[in-house]
CSV table of C-alpha atoms and ligand atoms in Angstrom, one decimal:
chain,number,residue,atom,x,y,z
A,1,MET,CA,36.8,-14.6,-201.2
A,2,GLN,CA,36.1,-11.0,-200.5
A,3,LYS,CA,35.5,-9.4,-196.9
A,4,GLY,CA,32.2,-7.6,-197.4
A,5,GLU,CA,30.3,-5.2,-195.2
A,6,PHE,CA,30.3,-5.3,-191.5
A,7,LEU,CA,27.3,-7.1,-190.0
A,8,TYR,CA,27.6,-7.5,-186.2
A,9,GLU,CA,30.1,-7.3,-183.2
A,10,GLY,CA,29.9,-9.6,-180.5
A,11,LYS,CA,32.1,-9.6,-177.2
A,12,ALA,CA,34.9,-11.7,-178.9
A,13,LYS,CA,34.2,-11.6,-182.7
A,14,LYS,CA,33.2,-9.2,-185.4
A,15,ILE,CA,31.2,-10.6,-188.3
A,16,TYR,CA,31.4,-9.5,-192.2
A,17,ALA,CA,29.6,-10.5,-195.1
A,18,THR,CA,31.5,-12.2,-198.0
A,19,ASP,CA,30.7,-12.1,-201.8
A,20,GLN,CA,29.6,-15.8,-201.4
A,21,PRO,CA,25.8,-16.5,-200.3
A,22,GLY,CA,25.5,-18.4,-197.3
A,23,LEU,CA,28.9,-17.6,-196.0
A,24,VAL,CA,30.3,-14.9,-193.5
A,25,TRP,CA,33.6,-13.9,-192.4
A,26,ILE,CA,34.5,-13.9,-188.7
A,27,GLU,CA,37.3,-11.8,-187.1
A,28,TYR,CA,38.4,-13.1,-183.7
A,29,LYS,CA,39.4,-10.0,-181.3
A,30,ASP,CA,41.7,-9.6,-178.6
A,31,ASP,CA,38.8,-8.3,-176.4
A,32,ALA,CA,38.1,-10.3,-173.4
A,33,THR,CA,35.0,-10.1,-171.0
A,34,ALA,CA,33.9,-11.9,-168.0
A,35,PHE,CA,30.9,-12.1,-165.7
A,36,ASN,CA,28.5,-11.0,-168.3
A,37,GLY,CA,30.5,-8.2,-169.6
A,38,LEU,CA,31.3,-6.6,-166.0
A,39,LYS,CA,35.1,-7.3,-166.3
A,40,LYS,CA,36.7,-6.1,-169.5
A,41,GLY,CA,40.2,-6.4,-170.7
A,42,THR,CA,42.2,-7.4,-173.8
A,43,ILE,CA,44.6,-10.5,-174.1
A,44,SER,CA,47.1,-10.0,-176.7
A,45,GLY,CA,47.3,-12.6,-179.3
A,46,LYS,CA,43.9,-14.2,-178.1
A,47,GLY,CA,42.1,-13.4,-181.5
A,48,GLU,CA,44.8,-15.2,-183.3
A,49,LEU,CA,45.1,-18.2,-181.0
A,50,ASN,CA,41.2,-18.8,-180.2
A,51,ASN,CA,40.7,-18.5,-184.2
A,52,LYS,CA,43.3,-21.2,-184.9
A,53,ILE,CA,42.4,-23.5,-181.8
A,54,SER,CA,38.9,-23.2,-182.8
A,55,ALA,CA,39.6,-24.1,-186.3
A,56,TYR,CA,41.6,-26.9,-185.1
A,57,PHE,CA,38.9,-28.5,-183.0
A,58,PHE,CA,36.1,-27.8,-185.9
A,59,GLN,CA,38.5,-29.9,-188.3
A,60,LEU,CA,39.0,-32.6,-185.7
A,61,LEU,CA,35.3,-33.0,-185.1
A,62,ALA,CA,34.5,-32.8,-188.9
A,63,GLN,CA,37.0,-36.0,-189.3
A,64,LYS,CA,34.5,-37.6,-186.4
A,65,GLY,CA,31.7,-36.9,-188.7
A,66,ILE,CA,30.3,-33.8,-186.4
A,67,GLU,CA,29.3,-31.1,-188.8
A,68,SER,CA,30.1,-27.5,-187.8
A,69,HIS,CA,29.9,-23.9,-189.4
A,70,PHE,CA,33.6,-24.0,-190.2
A,71,VAL,CA,34.6,-23.6,-193.6
A,72,GLN,CA,38.2,-22.3,-193.7
A,73,LEU,CA,40.8,-20.1,-192.2
A,74,VAL,CA,41.5,-16.8,-194.0
A,75,SER,CA,44.1,-15.1,-191.8
A,76,ASP,CA,45.8,-15.6,-188.5
A,77,ASN,CA,42.6,-14.1,-186.8
A,78,GLU,CA,39.9,-14.6,-189.4
A,79,GLN,CA,37.9,-17.6,-190.7
A,80,ILE,CA,35.2,-18.1,-193.1
A,81,VAL,CA,31.8,-20.1,-191.6
A,82,LYS,CA,28.6,-20.9,-192.9
A,83,LYS,CA,25.9,-18.4,-192.0
A,84,VAL,CA,23.5,-19.9,-189.7
A,85,GLU,CA,20.7,-18.8,-187.3
A,86,ILE,CA,21.9,-19.2,-183.6
A,87,VAL,CA,19.8,-21.0,-181.4
A,88,PRO,CA,19.6,-18.8,-178.1
A,89,LEU,CA,20.8,-21.7,-176.0
A,90,GLU,CA,24.2,-22.3,-174.7
A,91,VAL,CA,24.8,-26.1,-174.1
A,92,VAL,CA,27.3,-26.9,-171.3
A,93,VAL,CA,28.9,-30.1,-170.7
A,94,ARG,CA,30.8,-30.7,-167.5
A,95,ASN,CA,33.1,-33.6,-166.3
A,96,ILE,CA,34.4,-32.2,-163.0
A,97,ALA,CA,32.7,-29.5,-161.0
A,98,ALA,CA,33.9,-26.0,-161.3
A,99,GLY,CA,32.6,-22.5,-161.9
A,100,SER,CA,29.0,-22.0,-161.5
A,101,LEU,CA,28.1,-25.5,-161.0
A,102,ALA,CA,30.6,-26.0,-158.0
A,103,LYS,CA,28.8,-22.8,-156.6
A,104,ARG,CA,25.3,-23.7,-157.3
A,105,LEU,CA,25.6,-27.3,-155.9
A,106,GLY,CA,28.2,-26.6,-153.1
A,107,LEU,CA,30.8,-28.8,-154.6
A,108,GLU,CA,34.4,-28.3,-154.1
A,109,GLU,CA,36.1,-27.3,-157.4
A,110,GLY,CA,37.9,-30.5,-159.0
A,111,THR,CA,35.1,-32.8,-157.9
A,112,ALA,CA,34.9,-35.5,-160.6
A,113,MET,CA,31.2,-35.9,-161.7
A,114,GLN,CA,29.9,-39.4,-161.6
A,115,GLN,CA,28.6,-38.9,-165.2
A,116,PRO,CA,28.9,-36.0,-167.5
A,117,VAL,CA,26.3,-33.1,-166.8
A,118,VAL,CA,24.8,-31.3,-169.7
A,119,GLU,CA,22.9,-27.9,-169.0
A,120,LEU,CA,21.1,-25.6,-170.8
A,121,TYR,CA,21.4,-21.7,-170.4
A,122,TYR,CA,19.3,-19.1,-172.3
A,123,LYS,CA,21.5,-16.8,-174.3
A,124,ASN,CA,20.5,-13.5,-173.2
A,125,ASP,CA,22.8,-10.8,-171.9
A,126,GLU,CA,20.3,-8.5,-170.2
A,127,LEU,CA,19.5,-11.7,-168.1
A,128,GLY,CA,23.2,-13.0,-167.5
A,129,ASP,CA,22.4,-16.0,-169.5
A,130,PRO,CA,20.2,-17.9,-167.0
A,131,LEU,CA,20.1,-21.7,-166.4
A,132,ILE,CA,17.0,-23.0,-167.9
A,133,ASN,CA,15.1,-26.3,-168.4
A,134,TYR,CA,12.9,-27.7,-171.4
A,135,TYR,CA,9.7,-26.2,-169.9
A,136,HIS,CA,11.1,-22.7,-170.0
A,137,ALA,CA,12.9,-23.1,-173.5
A,138,LEU,CA,9.6,-24.6,-174.9
A,139,ALA,CA,7.5,-22.1,-173.2
A,140,LEU,CA,9.6,-19.2,-174.9
A,141,GLY,CA,9.9,-20.7,-178.2
A,142,LEU,CA,13.8,-21.1,-178.1
A,143,ALA,CA,13.9,-24.5,-179.5
A,144,THR,CA,11.9,-27.5,-180.2
A,145,ARG,CA,12.3,-30.6,-177.9
A,146,GLU,CA,13.8,-32.5,-180.8
A,147,GLU,CA,16.3,-29.7,-181.3
A,148,MET,CA,17.4,-29.6,-177.6
A,149,LEU,CA,17.7,-33.6,-177.4
A,150,TYR,CA,19.8,-33.3,-180.5
A,151,MET,CA,22.1,-30.6,-179.1
A,152,GLU,CA,22.4,-32.6,-175.9
A,153,GLU,CA,23.4,-35.6,-177.7
A,154,MET,CA,25.8,-33.8,-179.9
A,155,GLY,CA,27.2,-32.1,-176.7
A,156,LEU,CA,27.8,-35.5,-175.3
A,157,LYS,CA,29.4,-37.0,-178.4
A,158,ILE,CA,31.7,-34.0,-178.8
A,159,ASN,CA,32.7,-34.4,-174.9
A,160,ALA,CA,33.7,-38.0,-175.6
A,161,ILE,CA,35.5,-37.1,-178.7
A,162,LEU,CA,37.4,-33.9,-177.0
A,163,GLN,CA,38.1,-35.9,-173.6
A,164,GLU,CA,39.9,-38.6,-175.4
A,165,TYR,CA,41.7,-36.6,-177.6
A,166,LEU,CA,43.0,-34.0,-175.0
A,167,ARG,CA,43.9,-36.9,-172.7
A,168,ASP,CA,46.8,-37.7,-175.2
A,169,LYS,CA,47.8,-34.0,-174.7
A,170,GLU,CA,47.9,-34.3,-171.1
A,171,ILE,CA,44.9,-31.8,-170.9
A,172,ILE,CA,42.1,-32.5,-168.7
A,173,LEU,CA,38.6,-31.2,-170.2
A,174,VAL,CA,36.7,-29.9,-167.2
A,175,ASP,CA,33.7,-28.4,-169.1
A,176,PHE,CA,32.8,-26.4,-172.1
A,177,LYS,CA,30.0,-24.5,-173.8
A,178,LEU,CA,28.8,-25.2,-177.2
A,179,GLU,CA,26.3,-23.0,-179.5
A,180,PHE,CA,24.4,-24.4,-182.5
A,181,GLY,CA,22.8,-22.7,-185.4
A,182,ARG,CA,20.1,-23.7,-187.8
A,183,VAL,CA,20.9,-23.7,-191.6
A,184,ASP,CA,19.2,-25.6,-194.5
A,185,GLY,CA,16.6,-27.2,-192.1
A,186,LYS,CA,19.2,-28.7,-189.8
A,187,ILE,CA,21.1,-28.0,-186.7
A,188,ILE,CA,25.1,-27.6,-186.8
A,189,LEU,CA,27.8,-26.8,-184.2
A,190,ALA,CA,28.7,-23.1,-184.5
A,191,ASP,CA,30.4,-20.2,-182.5
A,192,GLU,CA,33.7,-21.3,-181.2
A,193,ILE,CA,35.5,-24.0,-179.1
A,194,SER,CA,38.6,-22.3,-177.4
A,195,PRO,CA,40.2,-21.6,-173.9
A,196,ASP,CA,37.4,-18.7,-173.8
A,197,THR,CA,34.6,-21.4,-173.9
A,198,CYS,CA,36.3,-24.4,-172.4
A,199,ARG,CA,38.0,-25.3,-169.0
A,200,PHE,CA,41.3,-27.0,-169.6
A,201,TRP,CA,43.5,-27.9,-166.8
A,202,ASP,CA,46.9,-29.5,-167.1
A,203,ALA,CA,46.7,-33.2,-166.4
A,204,GLU,CA,49.6,-33.3,-164.0
A,205,THR,CA,49.6,-30.1,-162.1
A,206,ARG,CA,45.9,-29.3,-162.6
A,207,GLU,CA,47.2,-25.7,-163.7
A,208,LYS,CA,44.3,-23.8,-165.3
A,209,LEU,CA,45.0,-23.3,-169.1
A,210,ASP,CA,41.9,-21.2,-170.0
A,211,LYS,CA,40.0,-18.1,-169.4
A,212,ASP,CA,39.7,-18.6,-165.7
A,213,ARG,CA,43.1,-17.1,-165.6
A,214,PHE,CA,41.6,-13.9,-166.8
A,215,ARG,CA,38.5,-14.2,-164.9
A,216,ARG,CA,40.3,-14.9,-161.6
A,217,ASP,CA,43.2,-12.3,-162.2
A,218,LEU,CA,45.9,-15.4,-162.1
A,219,GLY,CA,48.0,-13.9,-164.8
A,220,GLY,CA,49.6,-15.6,-167.6
A,221,VAL,CA,46.7,-15.6,-169.8
A,222,GLU,CA,48.2,-15.3,-173.1
A,223,GLU,CA,50.9,-18.0,-172.2
A,224,ALA,CA,48.1,-20.5,-171.3
A,225,TYR,CA,46.3,-20.1,-174.5
A,226,GLN,CA,49.7,-20.4,-176.4
A,227,GLU,CA,50.4,-23.5,-174.4
A,228,VAL,CA,47.1,-25.2,-175.5
A,229,TYR,CA,47.9,-24.3,-179.0
A,230,ARG,CA,51.4,-25.9,-178.7
A,231,ARG,CA,50.1,-28.9,-177.3
A,232,LEU,CA,47.3,-29.3,-180.0
A,233,THR,CA,49.4,-28.5,-182.9
A,234,GLY,CA,53.1,-29.0,-181.7
A,235,ASN,CA,53.7,-25.3,-182.9
B,1,LIG,N1,31.0,-20.5,-170.8
B,1,LIG,C1,31.2,-19.6,-171.9
B,1,LIG,N2,30.4,-18.4,-172.0
B,1,LIG,C2,29.5,-18.1,-171.0
B,1,LIG,C3,29.6,-18.8,-169.9
B,1,LIG,C4,30.2,-20.0,-169.7
B,1,LIG,O1,31.8,-20.2,-172.9
B,1,LIG,O2,28.8,-17.0,-171.1
B,1,LIG,C5,31.8,-21.8,-170.6
B,1,LIG,C6,32.9,-21.5,-169.6
B,1,LIG,O3,34.1,-21.1,-170.1
B,1,LIG,C7,33.1,-23.0,-168.9
B,1,LIG,C8,31.6,-23.6,-169.0
B,1,LIG,O4,34.0,-23.7,-169.9
B,1,LIG,O5,30.8,-22.7,-170.2
B,1,LIG,C9,30.8,-23.5,-167.8
B,1,LIG,O6,30.9,-22.0,-167.2
B,1,LIG,P1,30.2,-21.7,-165.6
B,1,LIG,O7,28.8,-22.0,-166.0
B,1,LIG,O8,31.0,-22.6,-164.9
B,1,LIG,O9,30.7,-20.3,-165.6
């Protein structure tokens, strides 16, 4: 497959066309941003690690019957994915209170939820991705009720699969963010699943193995991402 013209640059990835209709070429960058782009930096090796970790999770989910945009890895920091129309909603699933949920509800970080929490955020950089509900999403025409129900159901299913899988790797899945895309009249999982988009804690020490190390200046960011990759793959 050939890498085609440059199409779009996001905060963590660049997208190029390919010579195959319906497929795009994604390059994962080392650039890191947090707090809606207010904090910027680079994490050496991040592009490569997130590319491989995302591919690993998408392949795991495919084995469990969850369809995603992932097609194949093409280099250490690049993968081919199906071209989709991204639904402008972020679906967040949480098992343990952390980040914005801990703040919003006045919970101590680390408080276990009595059941998983699913939230929808409006993907809008200018607004800082606000938390919204079905009424807002329907009023703005962001997605249909059926699409939202489906994405939430997929979020919970993915949560159950990843939680069980990561438990064996001594990793607690605290929370994560998913994005979905429309293609051929259906909705499939898109974007990435990586330490940039999930909170992973070491099961024994509760040490953070994710982007919170960058957000909170804890150091050892690359090492944490590497540790997640090592536990998943043994490499
Ligand atoms: N998250 C993202 N991108 C965002 C906002 C949040 O991937 O733009 C992820 C975080 O990494 C965390 C979860 O795993 O969603 C909840 O984040 P927060 O709402 O607690 O900040």
